[in-house]
mmCIF file of C-alpha atoms and ligand atoms in Angstrom:
data_model
loop_
_atom_site.group_PDB
_atom_site.id
_atom_site.type_symbol
_atom_site.label_atom_id
_atom_site.label_comp_id
_atom_site.label_asym_id
_atom_site.label_seq_id
_atom_site.Cartn_x
_atom_site.Cartn_y
_atom_site.Cartn_z
ATOM 1 C CA MET A 1435 79.352 33.746 -274.801
ATOM 2 C CA TRP A 1436 79.180 30.915 -272.216
ATOM 3 C CA GLU A 1437 77.015 32.932 -269.818
ATOM 4 C CA LYS A 1438 74.105 32.835 -272.256
ATOM 5 C CA GLN A 1439 74.204 29.054 -272.667
ATOM 6 C CA HIS A 1440 71.994 26.503 -270.988
ATOM 7 C CA PHE A 1441 73.367 23.013 -271.485
ATOM 8 C CA LEU A 1442 71.332 19.878 -270.965
ATOM 9 C CA ILE A 1443 73.933 17.193 -270.341
ATOM 10 C CA GLY A 1444 72.731 13.633 -270.836
ATOM 11 C CA VAL A 1445 74.822 10.997 -269.062
ATOM 12 C CA THR A 1446 74.494 7.366 -270.135
ATOM 13 C CA GLY A 1447 75.911 4.220 -268.551
ATOM 14 C CA GLY A 1448 79.573 4.079 -269.537
ATOM 15 C CA ILE A 1449 82.700 4.157 -267.380
ATOM 16 C CA ALA A 1450 83.615 7.551 -268.911
ATOM 17 C CA ALA A 1451 80.660 9.034 -266.968
ATOM 18 C CA TYR A 1452 83.112 10.009 -264.231
ATOM 19 C CA LYS A 1453 84.857 12.350 -266.704
ATOM 20 C CA THR A 1454 81.565 14.167 -267.297
ATOM 21 C CA VAL A 1455 81.820 15.495 -263.731
ATOM 22 C CA ASP A 1456 84.975 17.407 -264.701
ATOM 23 C CA LEU A 1457 83.352 18.620 -267.925
ATOM 24 C CA ILE A 1458 80.378 20.032 -266.019
ATOM 25 C CA SER A 1459 82.668 21.682 -263.501
ATOM 26 C CA ARG A 1460 84.487 23.415 -266.397
ATOM 27 C CA LEU A 1461 81.219 24.514 -268.014
ATOM 28 C CA LYS A 1462 80.053 25.995 -264.706
ATOM 29 C CA LYS A 1463 83.349 27.854 -264.252
ATOM 30 C CA LYS A 1464 82.862 29.346 -267.709
ATOM 31 C CA GLY A 1465 79.472 30.653 -266.608
ATOM 32 C CA ALA A 1466 77.146 28.205 -268.410
ATOM 33 C CA ASP A 1467 73.970 26.889 -266.793
ATOM 34 C CA VAL A 1468 73.895 23.064 -266.722
ATOM 35 C CA THR A 1469 71.087 20.591 -266.085
ATOM 36 C CA VAL A 1470 71.952 16.894 -265.959
ATOM 37 C CA ILE A 1471 69.733 14.049 -267.131
ATOM 38 C CA MET A 1472 70.985 10.561 -266.232
ATOM 39 C CA THR A 1473 69.923 7.151 -267.480
ATOM 40 C CA ARG A 1474 69.407 4.370 -264.928
ATOM 41 C CA ASN A 1475 72.667 2.690 -265.986
ATOM 42 C CA ALA A 1476 74.593 5.956 -265.581
ATOM 43 C CA LYS A 1477 73.632 5.912 -261.889
ATOM 44 C CA GLU A 1478 75.640 2.674 -261.550
ATOM 45 C CA PHE A 1479 78.790 4.660 -262.321
ATOM 46 C CA VAL A 1480 78.260 8.085 -260.723
ATOM 47 C CA SER A 1481 75.754 9.151 -258.109
ATOM 48 C CA PRO A 1482 73.155 11.808 -259.063
ATOM 49 C CA LEU A 1483 74.261 13.702 -255.933
ATOM 50 C CA THR A 1484 77.697 14.236 -257.508
ATOM 51 C CA PHE A 1485 76.171 15.826 -260.607
ATOM 52 C CA GLN A 1486 73.680 17.791 -258.509
ATOM 53 C CA THR A 1487 76.474 19.273 -256.393
ATOM 54 C CA ILE A 1488 78.718 20.089 -259.336
ATOM 55 C CA SER A 1489 75.938 21.488 -261.586
ATOM 56 C CA GLN A 1490 74.169 23.286 -258.712
ATOM 57 C CA ASN A 1491 70.940 22.150 -260.313
ATOM 58 C CA ARG A 1492 68.437 19.363 -259.773
ATOM 59 C CA VAL A 1493 69.424 16.135 -261.581
ATOM 60 C CA TYR A 1494 66.682 14.347 -263.530
ATOM 61 C CA THR A 1495 66.602 10.566 -263.852
ATOM 62 C CA GLU A 1496 62.987 9.411 -264.133
ATOM 63 C CA LEU A 1497 60.324 9.930 -266.765
ATOM 64 C CA PHE A 1498 57.463 9.285 -264.379
ATOM 65 C CA GLU A 1499 57.545 11.021 -261.034
ATOM 66 C CA GLU A 1500 55.041 12.959 -258.959
ATOM 67 C CA ASP A 1501 55.300 16.300 -260.694
ATOM 68 C CA TRP A 1502 52.914 18.766 -262.185
ATOM 69 C CA ASP A 1503 54.557 19.181 -265.606
ATOM 70 C CA VAL A 1504 55.254 16.882 -268.538
ATOM 71 C CA ARG A 1505 58.885 16.400 -267.695
ATOM 72 C CA HIS A 1506 60.440 15.378 -271.021
ATOM 73 C CA ILE A 1507 58.757 18.287 -272.807
ATOM 74 C CA SER A 1508 59.592 20.940 -270.216
ATOM 75 C CA LEU A 1509 63.217 19.765 -270.018
ATOM 76 C CA ALA A 1510 63.522 19.706 -273.818
ATOM 77 C CA LYS A 1511 62.436 23.369 -273.884
ATOM 78 C CA LYS A 1512 64.841 24.357 -271.127
ATOM 79 C CA GLY A 1513 68.244 24.155 -272.833
ATOM 80 C CA ASN A 1514 69.700 25.482 -276.061
ATOM 81 C CA VAL A 1515 72.273 22.654 -276.339
ATOM 82 C CA LEU A 1516 71.740 18.979 -275.516
ATOM 83 C CA ALA A 1517 74.999 17.034 -275.240
ATOM 84 C CA VAL A 1518 75.117 13.339 -274.371
ATOM 85 C CA VAL A 1519 78.461 12.626 -272.658
ATOM 86 C CA PRO A 1520 79.307 9.777 -272.735
ATOM 87 C CA ALA A 1521 76.944 8.399 -275.350
ATOM 88 C CA THR A 1522 76.925 4.585 -275.208
ATOM 89 C CA ALA A 1523 76.303 2.330 -278.225
ATOM 90 C CA ASN A 1524 72.888 1.533 -276.797
ATOM 91 C CA PHE A 1525 71.898 5.202 -276.602
ATOM 92 C CA ILE A 1526 73.268 5.996 -280.090
ATOM 93 C CA ASN A 1527 71.481 3.053 -281.727
ATOM 94 C CA LYS A 1528 68.243 3.900 -279.919
ATOM 95 C CA ALA A 1529 68.462 7.613 -280.765
ATOM 96 C CA ALA A 1530 69.114 6.908 -284.452
ATOM 97 C CA HIS A 1531 65.832 5.030 -284.632
ATOM 98 C CA GLY A 1532 63.796 7.526 -282.624
ATOM 99 C CA LEU A 1533 63.221 5.137 -279.728
ATOM 100 C CA ALA A 1534 62.100 6.894 -276.570
ATOM 101 C CA ASP A 1535 61.768 4.573 -273.583
ATOM 102 C CA ASP A 1536 63.304 6.619 -270.764
ATOM 103 C CA LEU A 1537 63.708 10.267 -269.776
ATOM 104 C CA LEU A 1538 66.908 11.003 -271.724
ATOM 105 C CA SER A 1539 65.805 9.363 -274.980
ATOM 106 C CA THR A 1540 62.413 11.145 -274.861
ATOM 107 C CA VAL A 1541 64.055 14.506 -274.191
ATOM 108 C CA PHE A 1542 66.474 13.772 -277.071
ATOM 109 C CA LEU A 1543 63.526 13.176 -279.398
ATOM 110 C CA ALA A 1544 61.601 16.255 -278.242
ATOM 111 C CA PHE A 1545 64.622 18.598 -278.192
ATOM 112 C CA LYS A 1546 64.771 21.230 -280.969
ATOM 113 C CA GLY A 1547 68.113 22.953 -280.203
ATOM 114 C CA LYS A 1548 71.683 21.902 -281.034
ATOM 115 C CA LYS A 1549 72.411 18.253 -280.294
ATOM 116 C CA ILE A 1550 75.879 16.882 -279.577
ATOM 117 C CA LEU A 1551 76.907 13.269 -279.044
ATOM 118 C CA VAL A 1552 80.226 12.275 -277.494
ATOM 119 C CA PRO A 1553 80.460 8.503 -278.018
ATOM 120 C CA SER A 1554 82.575 6.399 -275.685
ATOM 121 C CA MET A 1555 82.599 2.598 -275.691
ATOM 122 C CA ASN A 1556 84.600 -0.525 -276.469
ATOM 123 C CA VAL A 1557 86.408 -0.340 -279.835
ATOM 124 C CA ASN A 1558 84.491 -3.315 -281.283
ATOM 125 C CA MET A 1559 81.163 -1.777 -280.325
ATOM 126 C CA PHE A 1560 82.259 1.510 -281.908
ATOM 127 C CA ASP A 1561 83.471 -0.209 -285.098
ATOM 128 C CA ASN A 1562 80.321 -2.343 -285.345
ATOM 129 C CA PRO A 1563 78.526 -1.478 -288.625
ATOM 130 C CA ILE A 1564 75.277 -0.939 -286.696
ATOM 131 C CA THR A 1565 76.846 1.772 -284.514
ATOM 132 C CA CYS A 1566 78.634 3.302 -287.541
ATOM 133 C CA LYS A 1567 75.349 3.428 -289.474
ATOM 134 C CA SER A 1568 73.495 4.962 -286.519
ATOM 135 C CA LEU A 1569 76.157 7.648 -286.051
ATOM 136 C CA ASN A 1570 76.058 8.485 -289.768
ATOM 137 C CA MET A 1571 72.264 8.727 -289.640
ATOM 138 C CA LEU A 1572 72.400 11.047 -286.632
ATOM 139 C CA LYS A 1573 75.093 13.158 -288.319
ATOM 140 C CA LYS A 1574 72.921 13.518 -291.434
ATOM 141 C CA LEU A 1575 70.028 14.546 -289.189
ATOM 142 C CA GLY A 1576 72.115 17.444 -287.841
ATOM 143 C CA CYS A 1577 73.644 15.991 -284.674
ATOM 144 C CA TYR A 1578 77.200 17.093 -284.012
ATOM 145 C CA ILE A 1579 79.423 14.096 -283.233
ATOM 146 C CA ILE A 1580 82.657 14.520 -281.287
ATOM 147 C CA GLU A 1581 84.770 11.545 -282.309
ATOM 148 C CA PRO A 1582 86.252 9.342 -279.571
ATOM 149 C CA GLU A 1583 90.021 9.098 -279.212
ATOM 150 C CA GLU A 1584 92.248 6.062 -279.594
ATOM 151 C CA GLY A 1585 94.032 4.525 -276.629
ATOM 152 C CA PHE A 1586 93.704 2.115 -273.709
ATOM 153 C CA LEU A 1587 90.068 1.368 -272.943
ATOM 154 C CA ALA A 1588 88.628 0.491 -269.538
ATOM 155 C CA CYS A 1589 87.964 -3.091 -270.721
ATOM 156 C CA GLY A 1590 91.677 -3.609 -271.473
ATOM 157 C CA ASP A 1591 91.352 -3.343 -275.269
ATOM 158 C CA VAL A 1592 93.287 -0.748 -277.233
ATOM 159 C CA GLY A 1593 91.564 1.245 -279.959
ATOM 160 C CA LYS A 1594 89.099 4.010 -280.743
ATOM 161 C CA GLY A 1595 86.527 4.552 -278.025
ATOM 162 C CA ARG A 1596 88.003 6.778 -275.335
ATOM 163 C CA LEU A 1597 86.135 9.896 -274.340
ATOM 164 C CA PRO A 1598 88.211 12.883 -275.561
ATOM 165 C CA GLU A 1599 89.957 15.086 -272.998
ATOM 166 C CA THR A 1600 87.726 17.666 -271.306
ATOM 167 C CA GLU A 1601 89.712 20.447 -273.019
ATOM 168 C CA THR A 1602 88.902 19.008 -276.460
ATOM 169 C CA ILE A 1603 85.194 18.603 -275.650
ATOM 170 C CA ILE A 1604 85.037 22.211 -274.407
ATOM 171 C CA GLU A 1605 86.720 23.406 -277.616
ATOM 172 C CA GLU A 1606 84.163 21.496 -279.714
ATOM 173 C CA PHE A 1607 81.263 22.876 -277.623
ATOM 174 C CA GLU A 1608 82.659 26.359 -278.170
ATOM 175 C CA TYR A 1609 82.583 25.741 -281.921
ATOM 176 C CA VAL A 1610 78.972 24.551 -281.790
ATOM 177 C CA ILE A 1611 77.675 27.515 -279.755
ATOM 178 C CA SER A 1612 79.550 30.277 -281.633
ATOM 179 C CA LYS A 1613 77.870 32.518 -284.164
ATOM 180 C CA LYS A 1614 79.004 31.721 -287.710
ATOM 181 C CA ASP A 1615 79.510 35.216 -289.128
ATOM 182 C CA LEU A 1616 82.841 34.303 -290.779
ATOM 183 C CA MET A 1617 81.456 31.330 -292.705
ATOM 184 C CA GLY A 1618 82.924 31.266 -296.215
ATOM 185 C CA LYS A 1619 85.907 33.455 -295.245
ATOM 186 C CA LYS A 1620 89.482 32.219 -295.360
ATOM 187 C CA ILE A 1621 91.733 33.691 -292.682
ATOM 188 C CA LEU A 1622 95.480 33.448 -292.292
ATOM 189 C CA VAL A 1623 96.796 33.996 -288.765
ATOM 190 C CA THR A 1624 100.437 34.093 -287.717
ATOM 191 C CA ALA A 1625 101.421 33.469 -284.109
ATOM 192 C CA GLY A 1626 104.320 33.010 -281.743
ATOM 193 C CA PRO A 1627 107.925 34.100 -282.023
ATOM 194 C CA THR A 1628 110.398 33.156 -284.695
ATOM 195 C CA ILE A 1629 113.782 31.724 -283.766
ATOM 196 C CA GLU A 1630 116.971 32.567 -285.631
ATOM 197 C CA PRO A 1631 119.774 30.000 -285.183
ATOM 198 C CA ILE A 1632 123.296 31.041 -284.281
ATOM 199 C CA ASP A 1633 124.670 27.497 -284.220
ATOM 200 C CA PRO A 1634 123.064 24.033 -283.733
ATOM 201 C CA VAL A 1635 122.307 24.750 -280.039
ATOM 202 C CA ARG A 1636 121.794 28.506 -279.749
ATOM 203 C CA TYR A 1637 119.332 30.926 -281.212
ATOM 204 C CA ILE A 1638 117.873 34.429 -280.995
ATOM 205 C CA THR A 1639 114.189 34.772 -280.180
ATOM 206 C CA ASN A 1640 111.730 36.950 -278.202
ATOM 207 C CA ARG A 1641 109.197 36.633 -275.372
ATOM 208 C CA SER A 1642 106.102 35.911 -277.469
ATOM 209 C CA SER A 1643 104.069 32.943 -276.148
ATOM 210 C CA GLY A 1644 101.741 32.731 -279.165
ATOM 211 C CA LYS A 1645 98.637 32.981 -276.932
ATOM 212 C CA MET A 1646 97.107 35.973 -278.739
ATOM 213 C CA GLY A 1647 97.540 34.503 -282.226
ATOM 214 C CA TYR A 1648 96.210 31.086 -281.193
ATOM 215 C CA ALA A 1649 93.206 32.768 -279.543
ATOM 216 C CA VAL A 1650 92.475 34.616 -282.803
ATOM 217 C CA ALA A 1651 92.822 31.398 -284.832
ATOM 218 C CA ARG A 1652 90.437 29.502 -282.520
ATOM 219 C CA ALA A 1653 87.908 32.338 -282.433
ATOM 220 C CA ALA A 1654 87.923 32.614 -286.248
ATOM 221 C CA ARG A 1655 87.499 28.827 -286.540
ATOM 222 C CA ASN A 1656 84.586 28.927 -284.062
ATOM 223 C CA ARG A 1657 82.913 31.615 -286.159
ATOM 224 C CA GLY A 1658 83.007 29.441 -289.272
ATOM 225 C CA ALA A 1659 86.158 30.667 -291.024
ATOM 226 C CA ASP A 1660 88.552 28.389 -292.802
ATOM 227 C CA VAL A 1661 91.751 29.087 -290.836
ATOM 228 C CA ILE A 1662 95.423 28.683 -291.709
ATOM 229 C CA LEU A 1663 97.639 29.200 -288.662
ATOM 230 C CA ILE A 1664 101.325 29.742 -289.382
ATOM 231 C CA SER A 1665 103.091 29.442 -286.069
ATOM 232 C CA GLY A 1666 106.564 29.842 -284.691
ATOM 233 C CA PRO A 1667 107.562 27.525 -281.803
ATOM 234 C CA THR A 1668 105.044 27.630 -278.913
ATOM 235 C CA HIS A 1669 103.872 25.298 -276.126
ATOM 236 C CA ILE A 1670 100.202 25.668 -277.038
ATOM 237 C CA PRO A 1671 98.308 22.513 -278.113
ATOM 238 C CA PRO A 1672 97.262 22.642 -281.783
ATOM 239 C CA PRO A 1673 93.674 23.885 -282.157
ATOM 240 C CA CYS A 1674 91.296 21.391 -283.792
ATOM 241 C CA ARG A 1675 90.004 22.005 -287.323
ATOM 242 C CA VAL A 1676 92.665 24.607 -288.104
ATOM 243 C CA LYS A 1677 95.369 24.054 -290.740
ATOM 244 C CA LEU A 1678 98.503 24.436 -288.620
ATOM 245 C CA ILE A 1679 101.809 25.112 -290.369
ATOM 246 C CA ARG A 1680 104.809 25.130 -288.056
ATOM 247 C CA VAL A 1681 107.848 27.246 -288.889
ATOM 248 C CA GLU A 1682 110.942 28.334 -287.025
ATOM 249 C CA THR A 1683 112.638 31.247 -288.777
ATOM 250 C CA ALA A 1684 111.284 34.532 -290.144
ATOM 251 C CA GLN A 1685 112.360 33.436 -293.634
ATOM 252 C CA GLN A 1686 110.300 30.208 -293.333
ATOM 253 C CA MET A 1687 107.327 32.220 -292.049
ATOM 254 C CA PHE A 1688 107.694 34.648 -294.950
ATOM 255 C CA GLU A 1689 107.720 31.807 -297.513
ATOM 256 C CA ARG A 1690 104.670 30.043 -296.070
ATOM 257 C CA VAL A 1691 102.681 33.269 -295.652
ATOM 258 C CA VAL A 1692 103.375 34.342 -299.240
ATOM 259 C CA GLU A 1693 102.462 30.843 -300.491
ATOM 260 C CA HIS A 1694 98.957 31.163 -298.987
ATOM 261 C CA PHE A 1695 98.387 34.920 -299.298
ATOM 262 C CA HIS A 1696 96.583 34.820 -302.655
ATOM 263 C CA GLU A 1697 93.904 32.403 -301.369
ATOM 264 C CA VAL A 1698 92.868 34.278 -298.186
ATOM 265 C CA ASP A 1699 90.447 37.129 -297.443
ATOM 266 C CA ILE A 1700 91.888 38.303 -294.145
ATOM 267 C CA VAL A 1701 95.389 38.203 -292.614
ATOM 268 C CA ILE A 1702 95.912 38.721 -288.893
ATOM 269 C CA LYS A 1703 99.615 38.978 -288.152
ATOM 270 C CA ALA A 1704 99.985 38.393 -284.450
ATOM 271 C CA ALA A 1705 103.438 36.780 -284.722
ATOM 272 C CA ALA A 1706 106.384 38.500 -283.095
ATOM 273 C CA VAL A 1707 108.809 38.105 -285.970
ATOM 274 C CA CYS A 1708 112.482 38.550 -285.125
ATOM 275 C CA ASP A 1709 113.685 41.667 -286.892
ATOM 276 C CA PHE A 1710 117.266 40.424 -286.961
ATOM 277 C CA LYS A 1711 119.052 37.155 -287.668
ATOM 278 C CA PRO A 1712 122.726 36.123 -287.508
ATOM 279 C CA LYS A 1713 124.505 36.952 -290.756
ATOM 280 C CA SER A 1714 125.628 33.338 -290.913
ATOM 281 C CA THR A 1715 124.746 30.217 -288.939
ATOM 282 C CA ARG A 1716 127.602 28.017 -287.768
ATOM 283 C CA GLY A 1717 127.307 24.323 -288.663
ATOM 284 C CA ASP A 1718 129.185 23.313 -285.483
ATOM 285 C CA LYS A 1719 128.677 24.436 -281.922
ATOM 286 C CA ILE A 1720 130.682 27.573 -281.165
ATOM 287 C CA LYS A 1721 133.241 26.700 -278.485
ATOM 288 C CA LYS A 1722 133.986 29.032 -275.602
ATOM 289 C CA THR A 1723 137.633 28.922 -276.659
ATOM 290 C CA ASP A 1724 136.571 30.753 -279.844
ATOM 291 C CA VAL A 1725 137.265 34.120 -278.218
ATOM 292 C CA ASP A 1726 137.268 36.017 -281.517
ATOM 293 C CA PHE A 1727 133.665 35.036 -282.284
ATOM 294 C CA LYS A 1728 131.481 38.070 -283.057
ATOM 295 C CA LEU A 1729 127.753 37.843 -283.614
ATOM 296 C CA VAL A 1730 126.936 39.897 -286.707
ATOM 297 C CA LEU A 1731 123.228 40.481 -287.315
ATOM 298 C CA VAL A 1732 121.376 41.347 -290.506
ATOM 299 C CA GLN A 1733 117.745 42.365 -290.915
ATOM 300 C CA ASN A 1734 114.996 39.883 -291.683
ATOM 301 C CA LYS A 1735 112.380 40.680 -294.301
ATOM 302 C CA ASP A 1736 109.376 42.567 -292.907
ATOM 303 C CA ILE A 1737 106.678 40.069 -293.857
ATOM 304 C CA LEU A 1738 103.764 42.412 -293.226
ATOM 305 C CA TYR A 1739 105.357 45.199 -295.231
ATOM 306 C CA GLU A 1740 105.718 42.792 -298.176
ATOM 307 C CA LEU A 1741 102.057 41.732 -297.823
ATOM 308 C CA GLY A 1742 101.022 45.401 -297.792
ATOM 309 C CA ARG A 1743 102.745 45.811 -301.154
ATOM 310 C CA MET A 1744 101.182 42.650 -302.598
ATOM 311 C CA LYS A 1745 97.691 43.233 -301.180
ATOM 312 C CA GLN A 1746 94.693 43.152 -303.523
ATOM 313 C CA LYS A 1747 91.389 42.176 -301.903
ATOM 314 C CA GLN A 1748 92.861 41.101 -298.548
ATOM 315 C CA ILE A 1749 92.126 42.815 -295.228
ATOM 316 C CA LEU A 1750 95.434 43.236 -293.392
ATOM 317 C CA VAL A 1751 95.528 43.410 -289.602
ATOM 318 C CA GLY A 1752 98.859 43.982 -287.894
ATOM 319 C CA PHE A 1753 99.990 44.191 -284.290
ATOM 320 C CA ALA A 1754 102.253 46.872 -282.899
ATOM 321 C CA ALA A 1755 104.184 45.873 -279.796
ATOM 322 C CA GLU A 1756 105.492 49.097 -278.269
ATOM 323 C CA THR A 1757 107.167 50.223 -275.063
ATOM 324 C CA ARG A 1758 106.815 53.984 -275.761
ATOM 325 C CA GLU A 1759 104.844 56.401 -277.975
ATOM 326 C CA LEU A 1760 102.236 53.708 -278.540
ATOM 327 C CA PHE A 1761 99.848 55.569 -280.847
ATOM 328 C CA LYS A 1762 102.468 57.416 -282.872
ATOM 329 C CA ASN A 1763 104.502 54.264 -283.566
ATOM 330 C CA ALA A 1764 101.456 52.092 -284.235
ATOM 331 C CA ARG A 1765 99.976 54.636 -286.647
ATOM 332 C CA GLN A 1766 103.284 54.794 -288.526
ATOM 333 C CA LYS A 1767 103.229 50.999 -288.918
ATOM 334 C CA LEU A 1768 99.648 51.121 -290.228
ATOM 335 C CA VAL A 1769 100.610 53.607 -292.931
ATOM 336 C CA LYS A 1770 104.016 52.137 -293.831
ATOM 337 C CA LYS A 1771 102.711 48.554 -294.080
ATOM 338 C CA ASN A 1772 99.455 49.532 -295.846
ATOM 339 C CA LEU A 1773 97.253 47.974 -293.127
ATOM 340 C CA ASP A 1774 93.507 48.193 -292.577
ATOM 341 C CA MET A 1775 93.762 47.879 -288.835
ATOM 342 C CA VAL A 1776 96.536 47.787 -286.281
ATOM 343 C CA ILE A 1777 96.270 46.377 -282.777
ATOM 344 C CA ALA A 1778 98.525 48.463 -280.571
ATOM 345 C CA ASN A 1779 99.675 47.099 -277.243
ATOM 346 C CA ASP A 1780 102.040 48.377 -274.619
ATOM 347 C CA VAL A 1781 104.352 45.425 -273.943
ATOM 348 C CA SER A 1782 106.106 47.173 -271.052
ATOM 349 C CA ARG A 1783 103.107 46.485 -268.736
ATOM 350 C CA ALA A 1784 103.737 43.492 -266.450
ATOM 351 C CA ASP A 1785 100.054 42.440 -266.218
ATOM 352 C CA THR A 1786 99.343 42.205 -269.952
ATOM 353 C CA GLY A 1787 101.138 41.498 -273.211
ATOM 354 C CA PHE A 1788 103.653 38.694 -273.762
ATOM 355 C CA ALA A 1789 102.992 35.392 -271.920
ATOM 356 C CA SER A 1790 100.024 36.826 -269.978
ATOM 357 C CA ASP A 1791 96.493 35.452 -270.468
ATOM 358 C CA TYR A 1792 95.315 39.072 -270.561
ATOM 359 C CA ASN A 1793 95.924 41.951 -272.870
ATOM 360 C CA LYS A 1794 95.070 45.625 -273.066
ATOM 361 C CA ILE A 1795 94.775 46.783 -276.632
ATOM 362 C CA ASN A 1796 93.893 49.789 -278.729
ATOM 363 C CA ILE A 1797 92.598 49.397 -282.256
ATOM 364 C CA ILE A 1798 93.680 51.942 -284.839
ATOM 365 C CA TYR A 1799 91.681 51.924 -288.088
ATOM 366 C CA ASN A 1800 92.852 53.126 -291.487
ATOM 367 C CA THR A 1801 90.404 56.038 -291.102
ATOM 368 C CA GLY A 1802 92.547 57.334 -288.237
ATOM 369 C CA GLU A 1803 89.918 56.427 -285.643
ATOM 370 C CA ILE A 1804 91.284 54.938 -282.379
ATOM 371 C CA GLU A 1805 89.301 52.613 -280.129
ATOM 372 C CA GLY A 1806 90.635 51.653 -276.713
ATOM 373 C CA LEU A 1807 89.413 48.320 -275.325
ATOM 374 C CA GLU A 1808 89.318 47.397 -271.649
ATOM 375 C CA LYS A 1809 91.864 44.907 -270.287
ATOM 376 C CA ASN A 1810 90.433 41.486 -271.092
ATOM 377 C CA THR A 1811 91.355 37.843 -271.652
ATOM 378 C CA LYS A 1812 93.082 37.115 -274.951
ATOM 379 C CA GLU A 1813 90.105 34.837 -275.856
ATOM 380 C CA ASN A 1814 87.618 37.690 -275.448
ATOM 381 C CA LEU A 1815 89.882 40.175 -277.204
ATOM 382 C CA ALA A 1816 90.299 37.780 -280.143
ATOM 383 C CA ASN A 1817 86.521 37.827 -280.597
ATOM 384 C CA LEU A 1818 86.362 41.620 -280.214
ATOM 385 C CA ILE A 1819 89.065 42.032 -282.893
ATOM 386 C CA LEU A 1820 87.091 39.762 -285.233
ATOM 387 C CA ASP A 1821 83.874 41.695 -284.435
ATOM 388 C CA ARG A 1822 85.619 44.885 -285.572
ATOM 389 C CA VAL A 1823 86.972 43.265 -288.749
ATOM 390 C CA VAL A 1824 83.441 42.090 -289.627
ATOM 391 C CA GLU A 1825 81.842 45.475 -288.770
ATOM 392 C CA HIS A 1826 84.363 47.637 -290.636
ATOM 393 C CA TYR A 1827 85.563 45.568 -293.558
ATOM 394 C CA CYS A 1828 83.402 42.524 -294.384
HETATM 395 N N1 LIG G 76 106.201 41.970 -288.676
HETATM 396 C C1 LIG G 76 106.467 41.187 -289.770
HETATM 397 N N2 LIG G 76 107.756 40.937 -290.132
HETATM 398 C C2 LIG G 76 108.786 41.445 -289.419
HETATM 399 C C3 LIG G 76 108.518 42.244 -288.287
HETATM 400 C C4 LIG G 76 107.213 42.480 -287.931
HETATM 401 O O1 LIG G 76 105.526 40.721 -290.423
HETATM 402 N N3 LIG G 76 110.039 41.180 -289.793
HETATM 403 C C5 LIG G 76 104.789 42.243 -288.331
HETATM 404 C C6 LIG G 76 104.346 41.702 -286.977
HETATM 405 O O2 LIG G 76 103.787 40.406 -287.138
HETATM 406 C C7 LIG G 76 103.327 42.729 -286.517
HETATM 407 C C8 LIG G 76 103.799 44.016 -287.168
HETATM 408 O O3 LIG G 76 104.649 43.649 -288.246
HETATM 409 O O4 LIG G 76 102.032 42.451 -287.006
HETATM 410 C C9 LIG G 76 104.541 44.961 -286.259
HETATM 411 O O5 LIG G 76 105.546 44.249 -285.560
HETATM 412 P P1 LIG G 76 106.423 44.985 -284.441
HETATM 413 O O6 LIG G 76 107.417 44.014 -283.897
HETATM 414 O O7 LIG G 76 105.533 45.699 -283.480
HETATM 415 O O8 LIG G 76 107.143 46.149 -285.238
HETATM 416 P P2 LIG G 76 108.274 46.180 -286.321
HETATM 417 O O9 LIG G 76 107.653 46.467 -287.644
HETATM 418 O O10 LIG G 76 109.139 44.970 -286.228
HETATM 419 O O11 LIG G 76 109.083 47.480 -285.864
HETATM 420 P P3 LIG G 76 109.872 47.761 -284.494
HETATM 421 O O12 LIG G 76 110.394 46.427 -284.017
HETATM 422 O O13 LIG G 76 110.946 48.695 -284.888
HETATM 423 O O14 LIG G 76 108.889 48.378 -283.542
#
């Protein structure tokens, strides 16, 4: 996805311009092509040579230079996304009124692709009704605005105006550049492990990191779906624009999934639900002197099996984590749980599966067809899974 993108990054004169260097480095690592256009004031903060080195492309700063082409028009035709990072109050107010008095503002006016603004400035400048009105006007005209964050500002004030973290900006860019083939669909994703308490300090759980489920939730959100993510405990930052419901036990996950099941079109159950829980949970910590203590386990509800029984219009996608007889076991789960698709993965491999950023999966369809996918990042596999759901069932 990133390889096909050509970003024009406009840099205006704000202290956050130094953070744009990191952003461009991340875009390049993802495979995007980047061309930087700087305003004169931006050059006060970061040298064009820095951006030239990091983008591996010529940096443009002047409207009038000895050159054979009409620069603002040729640059405007070059990229498919124009993002101004940081966008100062001056640039935003100028852009809202169509003023074009330097290279970046003329390119902004001539550009016909997707436009993104990432404002960063003093809180009072951001809250000023003129800036608010300009941002609203630009939003209505189709510009995508990535809101600044609250916190300590370079001027010493505290408030809204900080440039968001690079990770957040990348996530928003990803949303803007993704195809929107799941627009209008509501998708419920479960992720992570569940934990089943033994006493106030101990619990039973499994090795799931939640990475696969979170990747599916983010990919579905990027493609326009309305996403509900029901997650067991993980260390993954919450994805933006996804309704995140945190749970701990299998019973809590069951209740929240059933609560939302009727309103969704697709369910992707990537969670590694604990099959067993302690028969009873002790209110006090079990002491080591309690030598007669025996841990008695009972089965949890199989959430996916229950959904398979309740299913009406919903597409049900399950995962099958196996260490042996991958296809036989996965196929049995597909039939028993009344699934449309099952993602079978061999969790005994050290290089894929739990905790890894990679996975190697096979997709088994309800027609009996099996499709093996190459080892890939969980992000790419999430998109491939969604491609198959769209192709086969939507
Ligand atoms: N699943 C579930 N509720 C459970 C157990 C599993 O909803 N109590 C779901 C998982 O989210 C996954 C699928 O069922 O999508 C298969 O999970 P897996 O752990 O591979 O298999 P189990 O059905 O638990 O069977 P087993 O552990 O015996 O392999």
